[in-house]
């Protein structure tokens, strides 16, 4: 069962479906398997399901008709994530107790108020609720209590007191904090207010916000997804992506999650091989891109904000300059007056391809007066010998372009008091 992944069934869109209580039988797969309790044959049921705002999971349930032993388990249908995740939920009402929780076997569950923890890899993965997690903890603690009362009455008494505190939490009598931490990144706590923000929950791998919009191409209803991402050794950025199912149009944009920096930033990278074009690049919407060897400059208004690799940025530049240029297509492409220009643009596109392949040594400059652009330092935290980062004072013209000359961020109360007429 562990070999079933989303990668192995790519292209089969109907394999993972939303849960449907009226069509449960058609969604499950049944097979005979040996009972690990009595070694007779039992029945295992598999359900491939999609959890909203999370990902696909595999639910398995086993039952033996001979010894009546049963077991359930949940596994992620995807790979181990690039980052772990930690959910912290403030549970203060019955609604919070009903939150669904996907807990993989690598997840640890903690209740700080009780100094209580279920360590990772001590239980199988489960799909439950917050109340279900408390029930499972109570059942585990109450197991073998009869034997403890005879052998260690003091220990049994302390466990009974602790179980009583857990029951108070289950009855929503005392608010508490539930922490689910998973190094594999495959655990999940439901947000009942989705797609809006959940004020009672924080996540180190922040949730993706989804809000309705219209496609800029065909005006059909579409969805835009937005997420706050921390770039190592830089700052937080907001990544937004829109995908239209009607016409297939896709677009993405990146905006800085912070304020305009006091100084502008000029990043110069010497590209010497194919490994350099694999560096991560954040180009804000206020950033210019220059390649001095090609006498090329891309203005700040072009391409918008992007978080990609240098190779991806060069590909976008190539599309803007060559592939989508009106001088290279239609009647304009064959006009005598534009033939020389079209040839130059084609040669420029070939040079960009050569740079992307590591066959041409050039300098790529990202000049951002707002200071919100970034190129990955592969030697971090040590200095990068192939890259220089300069900070500079913005000119009056640059401040004017950024709208900073007329921006006022202090002294409102004083001005308001002066403008109010006296009685």
mmCIF file of N, CA and C in Angstrom, residues 150-262:
data_model
loop_
_atom_site.group_PDB
_atom_site.id
_atom_site.type_symbol
_atom_site.label_atom_id
_atom_site.label_comp_id
_atom_site.label_asym_id
_atom_site.label_seq_id
_atom_site.Cartn_x
_atom_site.Cartn_y
_atom_site.Cartn_z
ATOM 1 N N UNK A 150 -3.390 -2.759 41.394
ATOM 2 C CA UNK A 150 -2.872 -3.787 42.286
ATOM 3 C C UNK A 150 -1.373 -3.646 42.488
ATOM 4 N N UNK A 151 -0.650 -3.354 41.386
ATOM 5 C CA UNK A 151 0.816 -3.323 41.468
ATOM 6 C C UNK A 151 1.334 -1.967 41.926
ATOM 7 N N UNK A 152 0.806 -0.867 41.373
ATOM 8 C CA UNK A 152 1.295 0.492 41.678
ATOM 9 C C UNK A 152 0.097 1.404 41.883
ATOM 10 N N UNK A 153 -0.545 1.348 43.051
ATOM 11 C CA UNK A 153 -1.752 2.157 43.266
ATOM 12 C C UNK A 153 -1.499 3.657 43.163
ATOM 13 N N UNK A 154 -0.317 4.127 43.548
ATOM 14 C CA UNK A 154 -0.030 5.563 43.453
ATOM 15 C C UNK A 154 0.013 6.015 41.987
ATOM 16 N N UNK A 155 0.664 5.217 41.142
ATOM 17 C CA UNK A 155 0.729 5.545 39.711
ATOM 18 C C UNK A 155 -0.657 5.513 39.101
ATOM 19 N N UNK A 156 -1.442 4.518 39.447
ATOM 20 C CA UNK A 156 -2.799 4.409 38.917
ATOM 21 C C UNK A 156 -3.642 5.615 39.329
ATOM 22 N N UNK A 157 -3.466 6.098 40.570
ATOM 23 C CA UNK A 157 -4.230 7.252 41.028
ATOM 24 C C UNK A 157 -3.849 8.510 40.263
ATOM 25 N N UNK A 158 -2.556 8.675 39.995
ATOM 26 C CA UNK A 158 -2.131 9.855 39.231
ATOM 27 C C UNK A 158 -2.652 9.799 37.798
ATOM 28 N N UNK A 159 -2.674 8.604 37.212
ATOM 29 C CA UNK A 159 -3.211 8.469 35.846
ATOM 30 C C UNK A 159 -4.692 8.786 35.828
ATOM 31 N N UNK A 160 -5.429 8.352 36.854
ATOM 32 C CA UNK A 160 -6.860 8.659 36.916
ATOM 33 C C UNK A 160 -7.093 10.163 37.014
ATOM 34 N N UNK A 161 -6.264 10.862 37.779
ATOM 35 C CA UNK A 161 -6.391 12.316 37.868
ATOM 36 C C UNK A 161 -6.113 12.972 36.505
ATOM 37 N N UNK A 162 -5.110 12.465 35.816
ATOM 38 C CA UNK A 162 -4.773 13.032 34.508
ATOM 39 C C UNK A 162 -5.884 12.757 33.499
ATOM 40 N N UNK A 163 -6.441 11.549 33.543
ATOM 41 C CA UNK A 163 -7.548 11.216 32.640
ATOM 42 C C UNK A 163 -8.744 12.117 32.903
ATOM 43 N N UNK A 164 -8.986 12.446 34.157
ATOM 44 C CA UNK A 164 -10.086 13.347 34.491
ATOM 45 C C UNK A 164 -9.868 14.727 33.869
ATOM 46 N N UNK A 165 -8.630 15.190 33.854
ATOM 47 C CA UNK A 165 -8.334 16.482 33.217
ATOM 48 C C UNK A 165 -8.557 16.403 31.710
ATOM 49 N N UNK A 166 -8.190 15.265 31.097
ATOM 50 C CA UNK A 166 -8.442 15.095 29.666
ATOM 51 C C UNK A 166 -9.943 15.085 29.365
ATOM 52 N N UNK A 167 -10.710 14.476 30.232
ATOM 53 C CA UNK A 167 -12.166 14.446 30.023
ATOM 54 C C UNK A 167 -12.766 15.857 30.120
ATOM 55 N N UNK A 168 -12.226 16.698 30.993
ATOM 56 C CA UNK A 168 -12.698 18.081 31.075
ATOM 57 C C UNK A 168 -12.416 18.816 29.756
ATOM 58 N N UNK A 169 -11.245 18.551 29.174
ATOM 59 C CA UNK A 169 -10.933 19.165 27.878
ATOM 60 C C UNK A 169 -11.889 18.660 26.805
ATOM 61 N N UNK A 170 -12.179 17.364 26.840
ATOM 62 C CA UNK A 170 -13.088 16.779 25.856
ATOM 63 C C UNK A 170 -14.489 17.361 25.970
ATOM 64 N N UNK A 171 -14.891 17.729 27.177
ATOM 65 C CA UNK A 171 -16.219 18.315 27.404
ATOM 66 C C UNK A 171 -16.234 19.822 27.161
ATOM 67 N N UNK A 172 -15.114 20.377 26.655
ATOM 68 C CA UNK A 172 -14.993 21.812 26.372
ATOM 69 C C UNK A 172 -15.179 22.659 27.620
ATOM 70 N N UNK A 173 -14.788 22.099 28.774
ATOM 71 C CA UNK A 173 -14.898 22.842 30.035
ATOM 72 C C UNK A 173 -13.676 23.729 30.275
ATOM 73 N N UNK A 174 -12.528 23.337 29.745
ATOM 74 C CA UNK A 174 -11.305 24.124 29.902
ATOM 75 C C UNK A 174 -10.685 24.357 28.534
ATOM 76 N N UNK A 175 -10.370 25.598 28.173
ATOM 77 C CA UNK A 175 -9.668 25.832 26.906
ATOM 78 C C UNK A 175 -8.235 25.302 26.969
ATOM 79 N N UNK A 176 -7.716 24.890 25.831
ATOM 80 C CA UNK A 176 -6.348 24.373 25.801
ATOM 81 C C UNK A 176 -5.772 24.572 24.400
ATOM 82 N N UNK A 177 -4.478 24.319 24.269
ATOM 83 C CA UNK A 177 -3.773 24.457 22.999
ATOM 84 C C UNK A 177 -3.352 23.082 22.504
ATOM 85 N N UNK A 178 -3.701 22.766 21.275
ATOM 86 C CA UNK A 178 -3.291 21.517 20.645
ATOM 87 C C UNK A 178 -2.205 21.821 19.624
ATOM 88 N N UNK A 179 -1.071 21.150 19.750
ATOM 89 C CA UNK A 179 0.046 21.333 18.840
ATOM 90 C C UNK A 179 0.287 20.026 18.098
ATOM 91 N N UNK A 180 0.258 20.084 16.770
ATOM 92 C CA UNK A 180 0.576 18.932 15.927
ATOM 93 C C UNK A 180 1.812 19.290 15.123
ATOM 94 N N UNK A 181 2.907 18.570 15.356
ATOM 95 C CA UNK A 181 4.170 18.852 14.680
ATOM 96 C C UNK A 181 4.619 17.620 13.913
ATOM 97 N N UNK A 182 4.847 17.793 12.612
ATOM 98 C CA UNK A 182 5.167 16.665 11.738
ATOM 99 C C UNK A 182 6.379 17.011 10.885
ATOM 100 N N UNK A 183 7.465 16.255 11.054
ATOM 101 C CA UNK A 183 8.677 16.528 10.277
ATOM 102 C C UNK A 183 8.493 16.184 8.808
ATOM 103 N N UNK A 184 7.542 15.305 8.474
ATOM 104 C CA UNK A 184 7.319 14.941 7.072
ATOM 105 C C UNK A 184 6.442 15.944 6.338
ATOM 106 N N UNK A 185 5.774 16.827 7.078
ATOM 107 C CA UNK A 185 4.901 17.819 6.459
ATOM 108 C C UNK A 185 3.581 17.273 5.973
ATOM 109 N N UNK A 186 3.217 16.046 6.367
ATOM 110 C CA UNK A 186 2.011 15.404 5.836
ATOM 111 C C UNK A 186 0.875 15.315 6.844
ATOM 112 N N UNK A 187 0.920 16.112 7.892
ATOM 113 C CA UNK A 187 -0.215 16.205 8.814
ATOM 114 C C UNK A 187 -0.984 17.489 8.546
ATOM 115 N N UNK A 188 -2.195 17.552 9.072
ATOM 116 C CA UNK A 188 -3.090 18.654 8.700
ATOM 117 C C UNK A 188 -4.141 18.828 9.780
ATOM 118 N N UNK A 189 -4.489 20.082 10.062
ATOM 119 C CA UNK A 189 -5.587 20.413 10.968
ATOM 120 C C UNK A 189 -6.567 21.285 10.196
ATOM 121 N N UNK A 190 -7.824 20.924 10.245
ATOM 122 C CA UNK A 190 -8.860 21.597 9.450
ATOM 123 C C UNK A 190 -9.041 23.054 9.873
ATOM 124 N N UNK A 191 -9.260 23.884 8.881
ATOM 125 C CA UNK A 191 -9.665 25.266 9.105
ATOM 126 C C UNK A 191 -11.153 25.375 8.798
ATOM 127 N N UNK A 192 -12.044 25.448 9.814
ATOM 128 C CA UNK A 192 -13.487 25.502 9.551
ATOM 129 C C UNK A 192 -13.919 26.747 8.790
ATOM 130 N N UNK A 193 -13.109 27.804 8.821
ATOM 131 C CA UNK A 193 -13.475 29.055 8.158
ATOM 132 C C UNK A 193 -12.905 29.160 6.749
ATOM 133 N N UNK A 194 -12.260 28.119 6.253
ATOM 134 C CA UNK A 194 -11.623 28.179 4.933
ATOM 135 C C UNK A 194 -12.630 28.609 3.870
ATOM 136 N N UNK A 195 -12.228 29.449 2.890
ATOM 137 C CA UNK A 195 -10.852 29.884 2.620
ATOM 138 C C UNK A 195 -10.404 31.110 3.412
ATOM 139 N N UNK A 196 -11.205 31.593 4.370
ATOM 140 C CA UNK A 196 -10.775 32.730 5.170
ATOM 141 C C UNK A 196 -9.727 32.291 6.199
ATOM 142 N N UNK A 197 -9.053 33.262 6.779
ATOM 143 C CA UNK A 197 -8.018 32.986 7.767
ATOM 144 C C UNK A 197 -8.633 32.442 9.048
ATOM 145 N N UNK A 198 -7.917 31.524 9.682
ATOM 146 C CA UNK A 198 -8.361 30.927 10.935
ATOM 147 C C UNK A 198 -7.643 31.640 12.078
ATOM 148 N N UNK A 199 -8.375 32.461 12.821
ATOM 149 C CA UNK A 199 -7.761 33.239 13.899
ATOM 150 C C UNK A 199 -7.324 32.370 15.074
ATOM 151 N N UNK A 200 -7.905 31.179 15.208
ATOM 152 C CA UNK A 200 -7.572 30.321 16.345
ATOM 153 C C UNK A 200 -6.396 29.398 16.053
ATOM 154 N N UNK A 201 -5.869 29.431 14.813
ATOM 155 C CA UNK A 201 -4.815 28.496 14.454
ATOM 156 C C UNK A 201 -3.669 29.226 13.780
ATOM 157 N N UNK A 202 -2.457 28.838 14.117
ATOM 158 C CA UNK A 202 -1.258 29.321 13.441
ATOM 159 C C UNK A 202 -0.503 28.125 12.910
ATOM 160 N N UNK A 203 0.189 28.318 11.801
ATOM 161 C CA UNK A 203 0.935 27.245 11.172
ATOM 162 C C UNK A 203 2.277 27.771 10.701
ATOM 163 N N UNK A 204 3.324 27.023 10.976
ATOM 164 C CA UNK A 204 4.647 27.427 10.504
ATOM 165 C C UNK A 204 4.738 27.331 8.992
ATOM 166 N N UNK A 205 3.961 26.445 8.393
ATOM 167 C CA UNK A 205 3.869 26.411 6.948
ATOM 168 C C UNK A 205 2.485 26.948 6.614
ATOM 169 N N UNK A 206 2.419 28.263 6.466
ATOM 170 C CA UNK A 206 1.131 28.946 6.433
ATOM 171 C C UNK A 206 0.209 28.374 5.361
ATOM 172 N N UNK A 207 -1.069 28.380 5.673
ATOM 173 C CA UNK A 207 -2.063 27.852 4.763
ATOM 174 C C UNK A 207 -2.174 28.690 3.498
ATOM 175 N N UNK A 208 -2.673 28.070 2.467
ATOM 176 C CA UNK A 208 -2.890 28.748 1.192
ATOM 177 C C UNK A 208 -4.295 29.341 1.212
ATOM 178 N N UNK A 209 -4.390 30.642 1.021
ATOM 179 C CA UNK A 209 -5.688 31.313 0.980
ATOM 180 C C UNK A 209 -6.215 31.276 -0.451
ATOM 181 N N UNK A 210 -7.489 30.951 -0.583
ATOM 182 C CA UNK A 210 -8.126 30.855 -1.899
ATOM 183 C C UNK A 210 -9.307 31.810 -1.927
ATOM 184 N N UNK A 211 -9.364 32.632 -2.969
ATOM 185 C CA UNK A 211 -10.500 33.540 -3.091
ATOM 186 C C UNK A 211 -10.933 33.606 -4.550
ATOM 187 N N UNK A 212 -12.245 33.769 -4.788
ATOM 188 C CA UNK A 212 -12.767 33.757 -6.160
ATOM 189 C C UNK A 212 -12.385 35.019 -6.918
ATOM 190 N N UNK A 213 -12.192 34.870 -8.212
ATOM 191 C CA UNK A 213 -11.873 35.991 -9.088
ATOM 192 C C UNK A 213 -12.351 35.648 -10.488
ATOM 193 N N UNK A 214 -12.045 36.482 -11.439
ATOM 194 C CA UNK A 214 -12.403 36.232 -12.834
ATOM 195 C C UNK A 214 -11.139 36.142 -13.674
ATOM 196 N N UNK A 215 -11.165 35.253 -14.655
ATOM 197 C CA UNK A 215 -10.016 35.068 -15.530
ATOM 198 C C UNK A 215 -9.777 36.341 -16.336
ATOM 199 N N UNK A 216 -8.536 36.864 -16.389
ATOM 200 C CA UNK A 216 -8.262 38.077 -17.169
ATOM 201 C C UNK A 216 -8.365 37.869 -18.667
ATOM 202 N N UNK A 217 -8.400 36.604 -19.128
ATOM 203 C CA UNK A 217 -8.476 36.330 -20.561
ATOM 204 C C UNK A 217 -9.909 36.140 -21.039
ATOM 205 N N UNK A 218 -10.658 35.228 -20.368
ATOM 206 C CA UNK A 218 -12.012 34.902 -20.837
ATOM 207 C C UNK A 218 -13.100 35.373 -19.881
ATOM 208 N N UNK A 219 -12.722 35.951 -18.740
ATOM 209 C CA UNK A 219 -13.657 36.485 -17.746
ATOM 210 C C UNK A 219 -14.503 35.404 -17.076
ATOM 211 N N UNK A 220 -14.111 34.138 -17.216
ATOM 212 C CA UNK A 220 -14.834 33.064 -16.545
ATOM 213 C C UNK A 220 -14.457 33.034 -15.063
ATOM 214 N N UNK A 221 -15.337 32.511 -14.187
ATOM 215 C CA UNK A 221 -14.985 32.406 -12.768
ATOM 216 C C UNK A 221 -13.747 31.533 -12.583
ATOM 217 N N UNK A 222 -12.828 31.995 -11.758
ATOM 218 C CA UNK A 222 -11.590 31.271 -11.498
ATOM 219 C C UNK A 222 -11.225 31.451 -10.025
ATOM 220 N N UNK A 223 -10.132 30.841 -9.629
ATOM 221 C CA UNK A 223 -9.676 30.934 -8.247
ATOM 222 C C UNK A 223 -8.240 31.434 -8.212
ATOM 223 N N UNK A 224 -7.971 32.329 -7.289
ATOM 224 C CA UNK A 224 -6.612 32.818 -7.060
ATOM 225 C C UNK A 224 -6.142 32.308 -5.709
ATOM 226 N N UNK A 225 -4.956 31.733 -5.711
ATOM 227 C CA UNK A 225 -4.363 31.205 -4.485
ATOM 228 C C UNK A 225 -3.229 32.114 -4.044
ATOM 229 N N UNK A 226 -3.157 32.360 -2.760
ATOM 230 C CA UNK A 226 -2.157 33.274 -2.223
ATOM 231 C C UNK A 226 -1.508 32.633 -0.999
ATOM 232 N N UNK A 227 -0.190 32.757 -0.912
ATOM 233 C CA UNK A 227 0.540 32.163 0.202
ATOM 234 C C UNK A 227 1.724 33.043 0.563
ATOM 235 N N UNK A 228 1.994 33.145 1.867
ATOM 236 C CA UNK A 228 3.143 33.875 2.377
ATOM 237 C C UNK A 228 4.298 32.898 2.530
ATOM 238 N N UNK A 229 5.426 33.192 1.882
ATOM 239 C CA UNK A 229 6.578 32.287 1.858
ATOM 240 C C UNK A 229 7.802 33.018 2.394
ATOM 241 N N UNK A 230 8.557 32.337 3.260
ATOM 242 C CA UNK A 230 9.793 32.891 3.788
ATOM 243 C C UNK A 230 10.958 32.442 2.913
ATOM 244 N N UNK A 231 11.661 33.386 2.290
ATOM 245 C CA UNK A 231 12.838 33.073 1.486
ATOM 246 C C UNK A 231 14.056 33.092 2.400
ATOM 247 N N UNK A 232 14.817 31.994 2.467
ATOM 248 C CA UNK A 232 15.977 31.945 3.373
ATOM 249 C C UNK A 232 16.964 33.075 3.100
ATOM 250 N N UNK A 233 17.466 33.662 4.180
ATOM 251 C CA UNK A 233 18.455 34.747 4.126
ATOM 252 C C UNK A 233 17.905 35.988 3.427
ATOM 253 N N UNK A 234 16.558 36.118 3.367
ATOM 254 C CA UNK A 234 15.991 37.322 2.740
ATOM 255 C C UNK A 234 14.798 37.799 3.550
ATOM 256 N N UNK A 235 13.619 37.632 3.065
ATOM 257 C CA UNK A 235 12.424 38.125 3.749
ATOM 258 C C UNK A 235 11.216 37.334 3.280
ATOM 259 N N UNK A 236 10.055 37.705 3.821
ATOM 260 C CA UNK A 236 8.810 37.066 3.410
ATOM 261 C C UNK A 236 8.280 37.697 2.131
ATOM 262 N N UNK A 237 7.694 36.862 1.266
ATOM 263 C CA UNK A 237 7.072 37.346 0.045
ATOM 264 C C UNK A 237 5.693 36.714 -0.079
ATOM 265 N N UNK A 238 4.834 37.358 -0.841
ATOM 266 C CA UNK A 238 3.491 36.858 -1.098
ATOM 267 C C UNK A 238 3.450 36.336 -2.529
ATOM 268 N N UNK A 239 3.141 35.048 -2.684
ATOM 269 C CA UNK A 239 3.035 34.427 -3.998
ATOM 270 C C UNK A 239 1.561 34.249 -4.321
ATOM 271 N N UNK A 240 1.146 34.746 -5.474
ATOM 272 C CA UNK A 240 -0.244 34.627 -5.918
ATOM 273 C C UNK A 240 -0.276 33.935 -7.278
ATOM 274 N N UNK A 241 -1.195 32.998 -7.441
ATOM 275 C CA UNK A 241 -1.315 32.253 -8.692
ATOM 276 C C UNK A 241 -2.788 32.106 -9.050
ATOM 277 N N UNK A 242 -3.090 32.297 -10.329
ATOM 278 C CA UNK A 242 -4.455 32.163 -10.840
ATOM 279 C C UNK A 242 -4.460 31.128 -11.950
ATOM 280 N N UNK A 243 -5.415 30.204 -11.902
ATOM 281 C CA UNK A 243 -5.537 29.159 -12.906
ATOM 282 C C UNK A 243 -6.994 29.095 -13.357
ATOM 283 N N UNK A 244 -7.223 29.223 -14.669
ATOM 284 C CA UNK A 244 -8.583 29.197 -15.219
ATOM 285 C C UNK A 244 -8.840 27.829 -15.839
ATOM 286 N N UNK A 245 -9.833 27.112 -15.334
ATOM 287 C CA UNK A 245 -10.183 25.808 -15.884
ATOM 288 C C UNK A 245 -10.921 25.924 -17.213
ATOM 289 N N UNK A 246 -11.487 27.090 -17.495
ATOM 290 C CA UNK A 246 -12.266 27.255 -18.723
ATOM 291 C C UNK A 246 -11.380 27.394 -19.958
ATOM 292 N N UNK A 247 -10.388 28.284 -19.901
ATOM 293 C CA UNK A 247 -9.537 28.528 -21.073
ATOM 294 C C UNK A 247 -8.105 28.073 -20.875
ATOM 295 N N UNK A 248 -7.760 27.629 -19.661
ATOM 296 C CA UNK A 248 -6.412 27.163 -19.400
ATOM 297 C C UNK A 248 -5.401 28.248 -19.108
ATOM 298 N N UNK A 249 -5.845 29.496 -19.008
ATOM 299 C CA UNK A 249 -4.909 30.597 -18.741
ATOM 300 C C UNK A 249 -4.349 30.469 -17.333
ATOM 301 N N UNK A 250 -3.026 30.679 -17.209
ATOM 302 C CA UNK A 250 -2.359 30.598 -15.916
ATOM 303 C C UNK A 250 -1.460 31.807 -15.748
ATOM 304 N N UNK A 251 -1.443 32.337 -14.549
ATOM 305 C CA UNK A 251 -0.590 33.481 -14.268
ATOM 306 C C UNK A 251 -0.147 33.413 -12.816
ATOM 307 N N UNK A 252 1.025 33.973 -12.528
ATOM 308 C CA UNK A 252 1.496 34.033 -11.152
ATOM 309 C C UNK A 252 2.214 35.349 -10.932
ATOM 310 N N UNK A 253 2.237 35.784 -9.713
ATOM 311 C CA UNK A 253 2.830 37.073 -9.373
ATOM 312 C C UNK A 253 3.391 37.006 -7.964
ATOM 313 N N UNK A 254 4.462 37.736 -7.739
ATOM 314 C CA UNK A 254 5.110 37.774 -6.431
ATOM 315 C C UNK A 254 5.193 39.213 -5.962
ATOM 316 N N UNK A 255 4.834 39.437 -4.707
ATOM 317 C CA UNK A 255 4.952 40.761 -4.107
ATOM 318 C C UNK A 255 5.703 40.630 -2.789
ATOM 319 N N UNK A 256 6.441 41.646 -2.458
ATOM 320 C CA UNK A 256 7.176 41.632 -1.200
ATOM 321 C C UNK A 256 6.209 41.666 -0.032
ATOM 322 N N UNK A 257 6.538 40.876 1.000
ATOM 323 C CA UNK A 257 5.699 40.862 2.185
ATOM 324 C C UNK A 257 6.068 41.952 3.179
ATOM 325 N N UNK A 258 7.099 42.748 2.846
ATOM 326 C CA UNK A 258 7.539 43.802 3.744
ATOM 327 C C UNK A 258 7.441 45.170 3.098
ATOM 328 N N UNK A 259 8.004 46.161 3.776
ATOM 329 C CA UNK A 259 7.938 47.533 3.300
ATOM 330 C C UNK A 259 9.062 47.814 2.313
ATOM 331 N N UNK A 260 8.981 48.979 1.662
ATOM 332 C CA UNK A 260 10.071 49.428 0.808
ATOM 333 C C UNK A 260 11.309 49.672 1.659
ATOM 334 N N UNK A 261 12.451 49.148 1.220
ATOM 335 C CA UNK A 261 13.679 49.269 1.985
ATOM 336 C C UNK A 261 14.195 50.712 1.957
ATOM 337 N N UNK A 262 14.944 51.110 2.994
ATOM 338 C CA UNK A 262 15.496 52.476 3.011
ATOM 339 C C UNK A 262 16.454 52.750 1.862
#
